[in-house]
Coordinates of C-alpha atoms and ligand atoms in Angstrom, one line a residue:
M16 CA 125.4 116.7 83.9
G17 CA 124.4 115.9 87.6
I18 CA 123.6 118.5 90.2
D19 CA 126.7 117.4 92.2
H20 CA 128.9 118.3 89.2
I21 CA 127.3 121.7 88.8
L22 CA 127.7 122.5 92.5
R23 CA 131.3 121.3 92.5
S24 CA 132.3 123.4 89.4
G25 CA 130.3 126.4 90.7
A26 CA 132.1 126.2 94.1
K27 CA 135.5 125.8 92.4
R28 CA 134.9 129.0 90.4
A29 CA 133.3 131.1 93.2
L30 CA 135.4 130.1 96.3
P31 CA 139.1 130.6 97.0
K32 CA 141.2 127.5 96.2
R33 CA 142.2 127.0 99.8
M34 CA 138.6 126.8 100.9
V35 CA 137.7 124.3 98.1
N36 CA 140.6 122.1 99.2
K37 CA 139.4 122.2 102.8
I38 CA 135.8 121.2 101.7
I39 CA 137.2 118.3 99.6
A40 CA 139.3 117.1 102.5
L41 CA 136.3 117.3 104.9
R42 CA 134.1 115.3 102.4
H43 CA 136.8 112.6 102.3
L44 CA 136.9 112.5 106.1
I45 CA 133.1 112.2 106.4
R46 CA 133.0 109.5 103.8
Q47 CA 135.8 107.5 105.5
K48 CA 134.0 107.8 108.8
A49 CA 130.7 106.7 107.3
H50 CA 132.3 103.6 105.9
A51 CA 134.6 102.8 108.7
Y52 CA 133.9 99.3 110.0
V53 CA 131.6 99.0 112.9
P54 CA 131.2 95.6 114.7
F55 CA 127.7 94.3 114.9
D56 CA 125.7 95.4 117.9
N57 CA 122.1 96.2 116.6
M58 CA 122.6 99.8 117.7
Y59 CA 122.4 102.9 115.5
P60 CA 126.2 103.1 114.7
W61 CA 126.0 99.6 113.2
L62 CA 122.6 100.2 111.6
N63 CA 123.9 103.4 110.0
Y64 CA 127.1 101.7 108.9
A65 CA 125.2 98.7 107.4
F66 CA 122.8 101.1 105.6
L67 CA 125.6 103.0 104.0
Q68 CA 127.5 99.9 103.0
V69 CA 124.4 98.5 101.2
M70 CA 123.6 101.9 99.6
R71 CA 127.0 101.8 97.9
D72 CA 125.6 99.3 95.4
P73 CA 123.6 101.4 92.9
D74 CA 121.1 98.6 92.3
C75 CA 120.3 98.5 96.1
A76 CA 120.3 102.3 96.3
T77 CA 117.2 102.7 94.1
R78 CA 115.1 101.8 97.3
P79 CA 116.7 103.3 100.4
Q80 CA 113.5 102.7 102.3
Y81 CA 113.8 99.0 101.7
V82 CA 117.5 99.0 102.7
W83 CA 116.7 100.6 106.0
G84 CA 113.8 98.1 106.7
V85 CA 115.8 95.0 105.7
V86 CA 118.8 96.1 107.8
Q87 CA 116.6 96.7 110.8
G88 CA 114.7 93.4 110.5
T89 CA 117.8 91.4 109.9
A90 CA 119.7 93.0 112.8
L91 CA 116.8 92.1 115.1
A92 CA 116.8 88.5 113.8
K93 CA 120.5 88.3 114.6
V94 CA 120.1 89.6 118.1
L95 CA 117.2 87.1 118.7
G96 CA 119.3 84.2 117.4
I97 CA 117.1 83.6 114.3
S98 CA 119.2 82.4 111.4
R99 CA 116.7 82.7 108.6
I100 CA 114.0 85.3 107.8
S101 CA 111.7 86.3 104.9
V102 CA 111.3 89.7 103.3
I103 CA 108.1 90.3 101.5
E104 CA 106.6 92.6 98.9
F105 CA 102.9 92.8 98.5
G106 CA 102.3 94.3 95.0
V107 CA 105.1 93.6 92.6
A108 CA 103.9 94.9 89.2
G109 CA 106.8 95.1 86.8
G110 CA 109.2 94.0 89.5
S111 CA 111.6 96.8 90.0
G112 CA 110.9 96.9 93.7
L113 CA 111.4 93.1 94.0
I114 CA 114.6 93.2 92.0
A115 CA 116.0 95.9 94.4
L116 CA 114.8 93.9 97.4
E117 CA 116.7 90.8 96.2
C118 CA 119.8 92.8 95.7
I119 CA 119.4 94.4 99.2
A120 CA 118.7 91.0 100.8
Q121 CA 121.9 89.6 99.4
A122 CA 124.0 92.5 100.6
V123 CA 122.5 92.4 104.1
S124 CA 122.8 88.7 104.3
K125 CA 126.5 89.0 103.5
L126 CA 126.9 91.6 106.2
T127 CA 125.1 89.6 108.9
G128 CA 125.3 85.9 108.0
I129 CA 121.4 85.7 108.2
D130 CA 119.7 83.8 105.4
I131 CA 117.0 85.9 103.7
D132 CA 114.2 84.5 101.6
I133 CA 112.5 87.0 99.2
C134 CA 108.7 86.6 98.4
G135 CA 106.6 88.7 96.1
F136 CA 102.8 88.6 96.1
D137 CA 100.9 89.8 93.0
T138 CA 97.9 88.9 90.9
G139 CA 100.4 88.6 87.9
T140 CA 97.7 90.3 85.8
G141 CA 97.7 93.8 87.3
L142 CA 95.2 95.5 89.6
P143 CA 92.0 93.6 90.4
P144 CA 88.7 95.4 89.6
P145 CA 88.0 98.2 92.2
A146 CA 85.8 96.9 95.0
D147 CA 84.6 100.3 96.3
V148 CA 85.5 104.0 96.6
R149 CA 88.5 103.1 98.7
D150 CA 90.1 101.7 95.6
Q151 CA 89.8 105.1 93.9
P152 CA 88.0 103.8 90.8
N153 CA 88.4 107.3 89.2
M154 CA 92.2 106.7 89.0
W155 CA 92.8 102.9 88.9
F156 CA 91.3 100.3 86.7
S157 CA 91.3 96.5 86.4
G158 CA 94.5 95.2 84.7
Q159 CA 96.6 98.3 85.3
L160 CA 100.2 97.7 86.3
P161 CA 100.5 94.2 84.9
M162 CA 103.5 91.9 85.3
N163 CA 105.6 90.3 82.6
E164 CA 106.2 87.2 84.5
Q165 CA 108.8 85.6 82.2
R166 CA 110.8 88.8 81.9
L167 CA 110.7 89.3 85.7
L168 CA 111.7 85.7 86.5
S169 CA 114.7 86.0 84.1
R170 CA 115.9 89.0 86.1
L171 CA 115.5 87.4 89.6
K172 CA 117.8 84.9 91.1
R173 CA 115.7 83.2 93.8
P174 CA 112.6 85.1 94.9
K175 CA 109.4 83.2 95.3
L176 CA 106.5 84.7 93.4
Y177 CA 102.9 84.0 94.6
L178 CA 100.8 84.9 91.7
W179 CA 97.1 85.1 92.5
P180 CA 94.9 87.7 94.4
V181 CA 96.5 87.9 97.9
K182 CA 93.3 86.7 99.6
N183 CA 93.8 83.4 97.8
T184 CA 97.5 82.9 98.4
L185 CA 98.2 84.4 101.8
K186 CA 96.5 81.8 104.0
A187 CA 98.3 79.0 102.3
F188 CA 101.6 80.9 102.5
I189 CA 101.2 81.5 106.2
A190 CA 100.1 78.0 107.0
G191 CA 103.1 76.7 105.1
C192 CA 105.9 78.6 106.8
V193 CA 105.0 80.7 109.7
R194 CA 106.4 78.3 112.2
V195 CA 109.9 78.1 110.6
I196 CA 110.4 81.4 108.9
R197 CA 110.1 84.8 110.5
Y198 CA 109.3 88.0 108.6
G199 CA 112.0 90.6 108.7
F200 CA 110.5 93.2 106.4
V201 CA 107.2 93.6 104.7
H202 CA 106.5 96.2 102.0
V203 CA 102.8 96.7 101.2
D204 CA 102.2 98.4 97.9
P205 CA 99.0 97.1 96.2
Ligands
SAM301 C1 101.9 99.9 92.6 S1 102.1 98.3 91.9 C2 103.5 97.7 92.8 C3 104.8 98.3 92.5 C4 106.0 97.7 93.1 N1 105.8 97.5 94.6 C5 107.3 98.5 92.9 O1 107.6 99.3 93.8 O2 107.9 98.3 91.9 C6 100.7 97.4 92.7 C7 100.6 95.9 92.3 O3 99.8 95.3 93.3 C8 99.1 94.2 92.7 N2 97.8 94.0 93.5 C9 96.9 94.9 93.8 N3 95.9 94.3 94.5 C10 96.3 92.9 94.6 C11 95.7 91.8 95.3 N4 94.5 91.9 95.9 N5 96.3 90.6 95.2 C12 97.5 90.5 94.6 N6 98.1 91.6 93.9 C13 97.5 92.8 94.0 C14 98.8 94.7 91.3 O4 98.9 93.6 90.4 C15 99.9 95.7 91.0 O5 100.8 95.2 90.0

């Protein structure tokens, strides 16, 4: 039983019926306003509207912080007349973040007409050995948080995976596409 359900049934029991009905009507009003169409203008009314639209999909809603970043980055691309951007996750592990990012990119692309490429960087074999104390060797060890590449690929539609330590893949990635593809959102989680 969710907290929302507990609060709702508690309020129904504790408050007079007229007050409960007013609260329900107010909630409907707020929801309708939140989802009322706002034309694109790269200002907060549209950014908030787009955020809430994307958050309606439960698969996207697992990562609200990605939704906000992708909405912001894509809106900026649209204003600047850039028709295609990349969104990137550094550190993919099992892939739940990248799966959410793909879902979010699709939804934001639909709202804006901007093409969004999704890229994930990871060793593919979990954490590299700690290099020094900044890697907290007391907590993290080599091979922790590995990826099941086949399983992840079967759950993704079109993200590109760069599987190798980032220091080996990043230079080639940038050299290959920086002039044609702009970065709209980067999530760093190694
Ligand atoms: C915390 S997990 C990522 C979780 C993921 N972002 C999510 O939200 O579902 C960190 C991942 O970063 C990867 N990683 C750490 N250092 C790396 C490096 N130097 N190059 C490539 N991948 C690295 C590891 O393989 C590990 O799976």
